[in-house]
GROMACS .gro file of C-alpha atoms in nm:
model
  409
    1MET     CA    1   0.606   1.701  -2.764
    2TYR     CA    2   0.831   1.489  -2.543
    3GLY     CA    3   1.111   1.508  -2.797
    4ARG     CA    4   1.097   1.887  -2.826
    5ALA     CA    5   1.041   1.988  -2.463
    6GLU     CA    6   1.321   2.173  -2.283
    7ARG     CA    7   1.205   2.072  -1.934
    8ILE     CA    8   1.027   1.746  -1.848
    9ILE     CA    9   0.904   1.599  -1.520
   10ILE     CA   10   0.746   1.256  -1.539
   11ARG     CA   11   0.500   1.173  -1.263
   12ALA     CA   12   0.540   0.796  -1.232
   13GLY     CA   13   0.246   0.759  -0.992
   14TYR     CA   14   0.102   0.442  -0.846
   15GLY     CA   15  -0.018   0.132  -1.027
   16MET     CA   16   0.211   0.069  -1.320
   17GLN     CA   17   0.487  -0.072  -1.099
   18ARG     CA   18   0.242  -0.324  -0.948
   19ASN     CA   19   0.332  -0.585  -1.209
   20TYR     CA   20   0.583  -0.868  -1.226
   21ASN     CA   21   0.795  -0.642  -1.448
   22GLY     CA   22   0.721  -0.321  -1.255
   23ALA     CA   23   1.086  -0.235  -1.183
   24ARG     CA   24   1.184  -0.305  -1.542
   25MET     CA   25   0.908  -0.076  -1.674
   26THR     CA   26   1.006   0.195  -1.427
   27ARG     CA   27   1.368   0.163  -1.538
   28ALA     CA   28   1.262   0.204  -1.901
   29ILE     CA   29   1.097   0.536  -1.814
   30ALA     CA   30   1.412   0.648  -1.632
   31ILE     CA   31   1.622   0.560  -1.937
   32MET     CA   32   1.391   0.775  -2.154
   33GLN     CA   33   1.458   1.070  -1.925
   34ALA     CA   34   1.832   1.003  -1.926
   35MET     CA   35   1.842   0.991  -2.305
   36ARG     CA   36   1.667   1.329  -2.313
   37GLY     CA   37   1.904   1.476  -2.055
   38MET     CA   38   1.623   1.537  -1.810
   39PHE     CA   39   1.807   1.472  -1.486
   40ASP     CA   40   2.019   1.689  -1.259
   41LYS     CA   41   1.861   2.024  -1.341
   42PRO     CA   42   1.557   2.220  -1.218
   43SER     CA   43   1.205   2.122  -1.331
   44CYS     CA   44   1.326   1.787  -1.462
   45GLY     CA   45   1.339   1.427  -1.351
   46ILE     CA   46   1.092   1.168  -1.226
   47ILE     CA   47   0.863   1.212  -0.928
   48TYR     CA   48   0.694   0.910  -0.772
   49ASP     CA   49   0.532   1.075  -0.473
   50ASN     CA   50   0.611   1.353  -0.232
   51VAL     CA   51   0.660   1.194   0.109
   52ARG     CA   52   0.940   1.420   0.228
   53PRO     CA   53   0.720   1.586   0.493
   54ILE     CA   54   0.707   1.245   0.663
   55THR     CA   55   1.064   1.128   0.600
   56GLY     CA   56   1.201   1.465   0.711
   57MET     CA   57   1.090   1.401   1.069
   58ASN     CA   58   1.308   1.224   1.326
   59LEU     CA   59   1.172   0.877   1.259
   60ASN     CA   60   1.444   0.704   1.460
   61LEU     CA   61   1.341   0.889   1.775
   62GLY     CA   62   0.968   0.936   1.721
   63ARG     CA   63   0.907   0.577   1.613
   64GLY     CA   64   1.142   0.432   1.871
   65ASN     CA   65   1.361   0.263   1.609
   66TYR     CA   66   1.656   0.302   1.848
   67LEU     CA   67   1.492   0.050   2.084
   68ARG     CA   68   1.544  -0.236   1.844
   69LYS     CA   69   1.799  -0.489   1.961
   70GLY     CA   70   1.953  -0.762   1.749
   71LYS     CA   71   1.807  -0.871   1.418
   72GLN     CA   72   1.430  -0.870   1.377
   73GLN     CA   73   1.239  -1.096   1.142
   74HIS     CA   74   1.088  -0.879   0.872
   75VAL     CA   75   0.779  -0.996   0.683
   76ASN     CA   76   0.645  -0.828   0.371
   77MET     CA   77   0.275  -0.768   0.443
   78THR     CA   78   0.190  -0.851   0.081
   79ASP     CA   79   0.316  -1.204   0.151
   80LEU     CA   80   0.057  -1.312   0.409
   81ASP     CA   81  -0.058  -1.597   0.186
   82MET     CA   82   0.292  -1.746   0.223
   83ALA     CA   83   0.421  -1.594   0.549
   84LEU     CA   84   0.132  -1.718   0.765
   85LYS     CA   85   0.151  -2.078   0.648
   86ALA     CA   86   0.177  -2.335   0.924
   87GLU     CA   87   0.462  -2.518   0.749
   88ASN     CA   88   0.753  -2.380   0.548
   89PRO     CA   89   0.647  -2.013   0.562
   90THR     CA   90   0.833  -1.768   0.339
   91THR     CA   91   0.848  -1.400   0.262
   92GLU     CA   92   1.007  -1.257  -0.052
   93ASN     CA   93   1.102  -1.616  -0.140
   94ARG     CA   94   1.315  -1.667   0.172
   95PRO     CA   95   1.225  -1.894   0.464
   96ILE     CA   96   1.110  -1.740   0.791
   97LYS     CA   97   1.026  -1.867   1.137
   98PRO     CA   98   0.659  -1.968   1.182
   99ILE     CA   99   0.432  -1.689   1.305
  100HIS     CA  100   0.206  -1.769   1.600
  101LEU     CA  101   0.077  -1.421   1.693
  102LEU     CA  102  -0.067  -1.166   1.453
  103VAL     CA  103  -0.197  -0.820   1.548
  104ILE     CA  104  -0.416  -0.653   1.285
  105TYR     CA  105  -0.437  -0.275   1.323
  106ASN     CA  106  -0.462   0.015   1.077
  107GLY     CA  107  -0.531  -0.246   0.814
  108ASN     CA  108  -0.776  -0.498   0.676
  109PRO     CA  109  -0.586  -0.786   0.512
  110VAL     CA  110  -0.900  -0.983   0.424
  111ALA     CA  111  -0.984  -0.697   0.188
  112VAL     CA  112  -0.634  -0.580   0.094
  113SER     CA  113  -0.413  -0.890   0.072
  114PRO     CA  114  -0.369  -1.057  -0.266
  115ASN     CA  115  -0.465  -1.423  -0.298
  116VAL     CA  116  -0.693  -1.362  -0.002
  117ASN     CA  117  -0.853  -1.708   0.002
  118ALA     CA  118  -0.516  -1.850   0.103
  119VAL     CA  119  -0.475  -1.574   0.364
  120ILE     CA  120  -0.812  -1.664   0.519
  121GLU     CA  121  -0.713  -2.030   0.545
  122ASN     CA  122  -0.396  -1.920   0.724
  123LEU     CA  123  -0.594  -1.702   0.965
  124LYS     CA  124  -0.798  -2.007   1.064
  125ARG     CA  125  -0.490  -2.192   1.190
  126LYS     CA  126  -0.541  -2.324   1.543
  127ASP     CA  127  -0.179  -2.244   1.633
  128LEU     CA  128  -0.210  -1.879   1.524
  129PHE     CA  129  -0.355  -1.630   1.775
  130VAL     CA  130  -0.502  -1.330   1.592
  131VAL     CA  131  -0.574  -0.999   1.765
  132GLY     CA  132  -0.786  -0.735   1.594
  133PHE     CA  133  -0.752  -0.371   1.705
  134ASP     CA  134  -0.990  -0.145   1.514
  135MET     CA  135  -1.269   0.108   1.549
  136ILE     CA  136  -1.512  -0.079   1.321
  137MET     CA  137  -1.593  -0.441   1.247
  138THR     CA  138  -1.394  -0.508   0.930
  139ASP     CA  139  -1.389  -0.833   0.735
  140SER     CA  140  -1.056  -0.921   0.896
  141LEU     CA  141  -1.193  -0.898   1.248
  142GLU     CA  142  -1.425  -1.188   1.166
  143TYR     CA  143  -1.118  -1.413   1.185
  144CYS     CA  144  -0.972  -1.278   1.511
  145ASP     CA  145  -0.948  -1.465   1.840
  146LEU     CA  146  -0.955  -1.138   2.035
  147ILE     CA  147  -1.105  -0.804   1.930
  148LEU     CA  148  -1.004  -0.483   2.106
  149PRO     CA  149  -1.157  -0.137   2.043
  150ALA     CA  150  -0.945   0.137   1.887
  151SER     CA  151  -1.032   0.504   1.921
  152THR     CA  152  -1.067   0.745   1.632
  153GLN     CA  153  -0.847   1.033   1.521
  154PHE     CA  154  -1.078   1.264   1.721
  155GLU     CA  155  -0.963   1.098   2.044
  156THR     CA  156  -0.587   1.136   2.025
  157ASP     CA  157  -0.312   1.388   1.952
  158ASP     CA  158  -0.101   1.323   1.643
  159ILE     CA  159   0.127   1.487   1.388
  160ILE     CA  160   0.070   1.454   1.016
  161GLY     CA  161   0.321   1.505   0.735
  162ASP     CA  162   0.133   1.580   0.415
  163TYR     CA  163   0.118   1.289   0.172
  164HIS     CA  164   0.124   1.498  -0.146
  165SER     CA  165   0.197   1.860  -0.054
  166TRP     CA  166   0.445   2.060   0.153
  167TYR     CA  167   0.267   2.092   0.485
  168VAL     CA  168   0.284   1.952   0.836
  169GLN     CA  169  -0.014   1.978   1.067
  170ILE     CA  170  -0.129   1.874   1.411
  171CYS     CA  171  -0.429   1.652   1.479
  172GLU     CA  172  -0.560   1.753   1.819
  173LYS     CA  173  -0.775   1.544   2.050
  174VAL     CA  174  -1.136   1.666   2.061
  175ILE     CA  175  -1.275   1.423   2.319
  176GLU     CA  176  -1.137   1.156   2.547
  177PRO     CA  177  -1.142   0.799   2.410
  178VAL     CA  178  -1.492   0.652   2.431
  179GLY     CA  179  -1.553   0.345   2.646
  180GLU     CA  180  -1.257   0.107   2.660
  181SER     CA  181  -1.111   0.223   2.328
  182LYS     CA  182  -0.750   0.337   2.306
  183PRO     CA  183  -0.541   0.526   2.051
  184ASN     CA  184  -0.269   0.324   1.879
  185TRP     CA  185   0.007   0.471   2.093
  186ASP     CA  186  -0.165   0.399   2.426
  187PHE     CA  187  -0.243   0.044   2.315
  188PHE     CA  188   0.113  -0.045   2.218
  189ALA     CA  189   0.273   0.145   2.506
  190GLU     CA  190   0.057  -0.040   2.759
  191TRP     CA  191   0.132  -0.369   2.588
  192GLY     CA  192   0.503  -0.293   2.619
  193ARG     CA  193   0.472  -0.204   2.988
  194ARG     CA  194   0.282  -0.527   3.057
  195MET     CA  195   0.561  -0.718   2.885
  196GLY     CA  196   0.802  -0.566   3.133
  197PHE     CA  197   0.969  -0.290   2.933
  198LYS     CA  198   1.091  -0.011   3.161
  199ASP     CA  199   1.214   0.235   2.895
  200GLN     CA  200   1.089   0.593   2.920
  201ALA     CA  201   0.950   0.560   2.566
  202PHE     CA  202   0.671   0.336   2.698
  203ARG     CA  203   0.564   0.612   2.939
  204ASP     CA  204   0.581   0.904   2.695
  205THR     CA  205   0.259   1.079   2.596
  206PRO     CA  206   0.155   1.144   2.235
  207LYS     CA  207   0.272   1.506   2.273
  208ASP     CA  208   0.610   1.380   2.394
  209ILE     CA  209   0.630   1.173   2.078
  210ILE     CA  210   0.536   1.471   1.860
  211ARG     CA  211   0.823   1.669   2.013
  212GLN     CA  212   1.058   1.379   1.935
  213PHE     CA  213   0.948   1.370   1.570
  214LEU     CA  214   1.031   1.740   1.547
  215GLN     CA  215   1.383   1.699   1.691
  216THR     CA  216   1.532   1.678   1.344
  217GLU     CA  217   1.815   1.837   1.151
  218THR     CA  218   1.610   1.840   0.829
  219PRO     CA  219   1.638   2.200   0.700
  220TRP     CA  220   1.270   2.253   0.626
  221TYR     CA  221   1.170   2.152   0.981
  222GLN     CA  222   1.390   2.408   1.153
  223GLY     CA  223   1.186   2.640   1.376
  224ILE     CA  224   0.881   2.411   1.381
  225THR     CA  225   0.779   2.312   1.734
  226LEU     CA  226   0.481   2.151   1.902
  227GLU     CA  227   0.385   2.487   2.051
  228ARG     CA  228   0.395   2.653   1.710
  229LEU     CA  229   0.181   2.378   1.558
  230GLU     CA  230  -0.071   2.407   1.840
  231LYS     CA  231  -0.099   2.778   1.761
  232GLU     CA  232  -0.092   2.773   1.379
  233LYS     CA  233  -0.247   2.424   1.325
  234PHE     CA  234  -0.068   2.369   0.989
  235ILE     CA  235   0.264   2.500   0.861
  236HIS     CA  236   0.405   2.522   0.509
  237LEU     CA  237   0.745   2.352   0.475
  238ASP     CA  238   1.001   2.550   0.279
  239MET     CA  239   1.136   2.265   0.068
  240PRO     CA  240   1.388   2.358  -0.200
  241GLU     CA  241   1.218   2.198  -0.503
  242SER     CA  242   0.961   1.937  -0.603
  243VAL     CA  243   1.215   1.703  -0.766
  244PRO     CA  244   1.550   1.662  -0.587
  245VAL     CA  245   1.836   1.804  -0.793
  246ARG     CA  246   2.183   1.668  -0.719
  247SER     CA  247   2.368   1.956  -0.889
  248GLY     CA  248   2.635   1.727  -1.024
  249GLY     CA  249   2.630   1.484  -0.734
  250LYS     CA  250   2.656   1.110  -0.774
  251ALA     CA  251   2.369   0.873  -0.846
  252GLU     CA  252   2.294   0.590  -0.604
  253THR     CA  253   2.440   0.326  -0.834
  254GLU     CA  254   2.757   0.115  -0.818
  255SER     CA  255   2.937   0.356  -1.050
  256GLY     CA  256   2.781   0.674  -0.912
  257LYS     CA  257   2.655   0.748  -1.264
  258ILE     CA  258   2.334   0.701  -1.458
  259GLU     CA  259   2.371   0.344  -1.581
  260LEU     CA  260   2.213   0.258  -1.914
  261TYR     CA  261   2.385  -0.079  -1.867
  262SER     CA  262   2.310  -0.198  -1.514
  263ASN     CA  263   2.502  -0.468  -1.332
  264ILE     CA  264   2.232  -0.462  -1.064
  265MET     CA  265   1.976  -0.572  -1.324
  266LYS     CA  266   2.216  -0.830  -1.463
  267LYS     CA  267   2.280  -0.980  -1.118
  268ALA     CA  268   1.903  -0.997  -1.063
  269GLY     CA  269   1.871  -1.210  -1.378
  270PHE     CA  270   1.735  -0.946  -1.614
  271ASP     CA  271   1.864  -0.786  -1.932
  272PRO     CA  272   2.111  -0.521  -1.813
  273VAL     CA  273   1.975  -0.259  -2.057
  274ILE     CA  274   1.610  -0.310  -2.150
  275ASP     CA  275   1.421  -0.625  -2.052
  276LEU     CA  276   1.113  -0.677  -2.267
  277THR     CA  277   0.971  -0.977  -2.076
  278LEU     CA  278   0.592  -0.958  -2.045
  279CYS     CA  279   0.400  -1.040  -1.728
  280GLU     CA  280   0.228  -1.335  -1.893
  281GLU     CA  281   0.563  -1.507  -1.946
  282GLU     CA  282   0.607  -1.525  -1.568
  283MET     CA  283   0.253  -1.639  -1.482
  284PRO     CA  284   0.163  -1.996  -1.380
  285GLU     CA  285   0.074  -2.217  -1.677
  286GLU     CA  286  -0.292  -2.239  -1.575
  287GLU     CA  287  -0.322  -1.860  -1.571
  288LYS     CA  288  -0.117  -1.721  -1.859
  289ASN     CA  289  -0.364  -1.834  -2.127
  290LEU     CA  290  -0.682  -1.710  -1.956
  291PRO     CA  291  -0.862  -1.461  -2.183
  292PHE     CA  292  -0.866  -1.141  -1.971
  293ARG     CA  293  -0.610  -0.930  -1.788
  294LEU     CA  294  -0.760  -0.801  -1.462
  295LEU     CA  295  -0.681  -0.445  -1.353
  296SER     CA  296  -0.787  -0.338  -1.004
  297PRO     CA  297  -0.707   0.029  -0.937
  298GLY     CA  298  -0.856   0.244  -0.662
  299ILE     CA  299  -1.174   0.446  -0.699
  300PRO     CA  300  -1.206   0.810  -0.588
  301GLN     CA  301  -1.477   0.757  -0.326
  302ARG     CA  302  -1.264   0.530  -0.108
  303VAL     CA  303  -0.913   0.503   0.033
  304ASN     CA  304  -0.803   0.140  -0.011
  305SER     CA  305  -1.044  -0.059   0.211
  306SER     CA  306  -1.174   0.240   0.409
  307PHE     CA  307  -1.534   0.368   0.422
  308TYR     CA  308  -1.713   0.043   0.335
  309ASN     CA  309  -1.894   0.083   0.667
  310VAL     CA  310  -2.043   0.416   0.551
  311LYS     CA  311  -2.380   0.354   0.387
  312TYR     CA  312  -2.392   0.651   0.151
  313ILE     CA  313  -2.041   0.580   0.023
  314ARG     CA  314  -2.147   0.223  -0.049
  315ALA     CA  315  -2.380   0.374  -0.308
  316TYR     CA  316  -2.066   0.430  -0.518
  317ASN     CA  317  -2.037   0.082  -0.659
  318ALA     CA  318  -1.710  -0.089  -0.574
  319TYR     CA  319  -1.828  -0.416  -0.728
  320GLU     CA  320  -1.853  -0.323  -1.094
  321CYS     CA  321  -1.668  -0.515  -1.361
  322GLU     CA  322  -1.595  -0.297  -1.661
  323VAL     CA  323  -1.602  -0.487  -1.990
  324ASN     CA  324  -1.524  -0.364  -2.341
  325PRO     CA  325  -1.827  -0.368  -2.579
  326GLU     CA  326  -1.655  -0.613  -2.816
  327ASP     CA  327  -1.602  -0.867  -2.538
  328ALA     CA  328  -1.948  -0.806  -2.394
  329LYS     CA  329  -2.117  -0.870  -2.729
  330ARG     CA  330  -1.919  -1.188  -2.785
  331LEU     CA  331  -2.009  -1.322  -2.438
  332GLY     CA  332  -2.371  -1.202  -2.440
  333ILE     CA  333  -2.315  -0.967  -2.146
  334LYS     CA  334  -2.507  -0.641  -2.098
  335SER     CA  335  -2.463  -0.361  -1.847
  336GLY     CA  336  -2.632  -0.462  -1.523
  337ASP     CA  337  -2.578  -0.837  -1.572
  338LYS     CA  338  -2.424  -1.031  -1.287
  339VAL     CA  339  -2.086  -1.170  -1.397
  340ARG     CA  340  -1.834  -1.416  -1.260
  341LEU     CA  341  -1.457  -1.379  -1.273
  342ASN     CA  342  -1.244  -1.679  -1.185
  343ASN     CA  343  -0.897  -1.829  -1.201
  344GLN     CA  344  -0.700  -2.090  -1.009
  345ARG     CA  345  -0.709  -1.877  -0.692
  346GLY     CA  346  -1.086  -1.847  -0.668
  347GLU     CA  347  -1.392  -1.673  -0.802
  348ALA     CA  348  -1.565  -1.338  -0.747
  349PHE     CA  349  -1.896  -1.190  -0.857
  350PHE     CA  350  -1.968  -0.840  -0.986
  351VAL     CA  351  -2.217  -0.643  -1.193
  352ALA     CA  352  -2.115  -0.568  -1.551
  353ARG     CA  353  -2.060  -0.221  -1.687
  354VAL     CA  354  -2.004  -0.220  -2.063
  355THR     CA  355  -1.769   0.066  -2.151
  356THR     CA  356  -1.483   0.165  -2.379
  357ARG     CA  357  -1.285   0.277  -2.072
  358VAL     CA  358  -1.118  -0.065  -2.092
  359ALA     CA  359  -0.958  -0.220  -2.400
  360PRO     CA  360  -1.066  -0.554  -2.546
  361GLY     CA  361  -0.916  -0.836  -2.341
  362VAL     CA  362  -0.911  -0.628  -2.021
  363VAL     CA  363  -1.156  -0.614  -1.731
  364ARG     CA  364  -1.148  -0.371  -1.440
  365THR     CA  365  -1.276  -0.393  -1.084
  366ALA     CA  366  -1.202  -0.185  -0.774
  367LYS     CA  367  -0.922  -0.286  -0.541
  368CYS     CA  368  -0.957  -0.372  -0.171
  369ASN     CA  369  -1.336  -0.413  -0.168
  370TRP     CA  370  -1.492  -0.593   0.128
  371ARG     CA  371  -1.623  -0.946   0.095
  372SER     CA  372  -1.907  -0.891   0.342
  373THR     CA  373  -2.061  -0.599   0.152
  374ASN     CA  374  -2.053  -0.749  -0.199
  375PRO     CA  375  -2.420  -0.755  -0.308
  376TYR     CA  376  -2.347  -0.981  -0.604
  377GLY     CA  377  -2.153  -1.263  -0.441
  378GLN     CA  378  -2.126  -1.298  -0.065
  379ASN     CA  379  -1.773  -1.351   0.061
  380THR     CA  380  -1.603  -1.277  -0.270
  381ASN     CA  381  -1.396  -0.976  -0.365
  382THR     CA  382  -1.134  -0.864  -0.614
  383ASN     CA  383  -0.848  -1.006  -0.409
  384SER     CA  384  -1.003  -1.352  -0.429
  385LEU     CA  385  -0.835  -1.348  -0.772
  386THR     CA  386  -0.516  -1.142  -0.753
  387THR     CA  387  -0.166  -1.284  -0.753
  388GLY     CA  388   0.042  -1.294  -0.438
  389LYS     CA  389   0.369  -1.312  -0.630
  390LEU     CA  390   0.580  -0.999  -0.580
  391THR     CA  391   0.731  -0.766  -0.838
  392ASP     CA  392   1.072  -0.818  -0.993
  393MET     CA  393   1.247  -0.581  -0.750
  394GLY     CA  394   1.155  -0.390  -0.435
  395GLY     CA  395   0.908  -0.638  -0.288
  396CYS     CA  396   0.603  -0.457  -0.427
  397SER     CA  397   0.263  -0.616  -0.484
  398ALA     CA  398   0.192  -0.727  -0.841
  399TYR     CA  399  -0.189  -0.715  -0.832
  400HIS     CA  400  -0.221  -0.615  -1.198
  401SER     CA  401  -0.035  -0.922  -1.326
  402THR     CA  402  -0.352  -1.129  -1.293
  403ARG     CA  403  -0.554  -1.302  -1.560
  404VAL     CA  404  -0.911  -1.431  -1.530
  405ASN     CA  405  -1.204  -1.590  -1.705
  406LEU     CA  406  -1.521  -1.383  -1.751
  407SER     CA  407  -1.869  -1.528  -1.783
  408LYS     CA  408  -2.230  -1.432  -1.724
  409ALA     CA  409  -2.334  -1.559  -1.379
   0.00000   0.00000   0.00000
């Protein structure tokens, strides 16, 4: 079918690239499309995700990027096991200055970060002051020196660019923030004012910020204003096509062409055409020979680490370990048995589900589950096991390049 089709779009999606060889696998898919002539024409190409509603806004103005002075230290948030170390911290394999203040907001690293046991030890450092700013008591807030209350989306005005479709909408405040809680913007703006910043940006209201986001030259945002959003609530964006078509324009490569032979790959130390290195070849010695590859995708009833505080959603089990019947029979494991997964990073406990949804030699658990709500092993979760090493290019997490032991607990 692929060989005969006249028009092909490949949806790359999330997950596959979260391996040590994620960029190399993605490049292999792109080469397939190039060999079939499926670039630079309508209804062809590769689509990863549609985030143009967000990137089409004036991010420099709305986010205050123009306020940045000098060179800031950037830390990859997947690297917290290395970046928060007291001595010789690194991110993306380069040294950084030690971090002594961490603010956790819109996130839950104790559930989300790979190699989380190392992250927790870092959070316990006496010379690291950790501030938690959230609306609920997440696992991460247990390790904070100061906890401040955040308000919900019902207590602030915001603008939302659709994550998968072609819409922009307004999120309007329904009530004033409850108690001492604050929306993100008010929290950081007040922090800036208390630090002595006098810029107008620190006195702008959320609606001022929305107007700034909409001050853009992006074609599909022309004619969209705050007042129009307040009236219509959501607006369809007239984007030209789902996959960008260059119409003969140059590719973003050194040569400006599609490169089946890539000097970028060669300089990075990989085969310049097709690199067939497997993840296991890049794993630590104590891990590469463990019997099971661990996959940890999302599950439909949750968004990353969200909703673990909601009791009825907890009924959708985020602590299952799917095991192939062949492996289950060999290990004497039945559905409903408590099982233990472990490797050099730690251990975690789950309940077994015997199923052909996974192949022999593979086990699956949900990503980003909370340690505190695991009914099978208190203070263990999937990320007690996952690798903190990043992908080959792009600084992406490589969660799926993890191997484990499996046993009946």
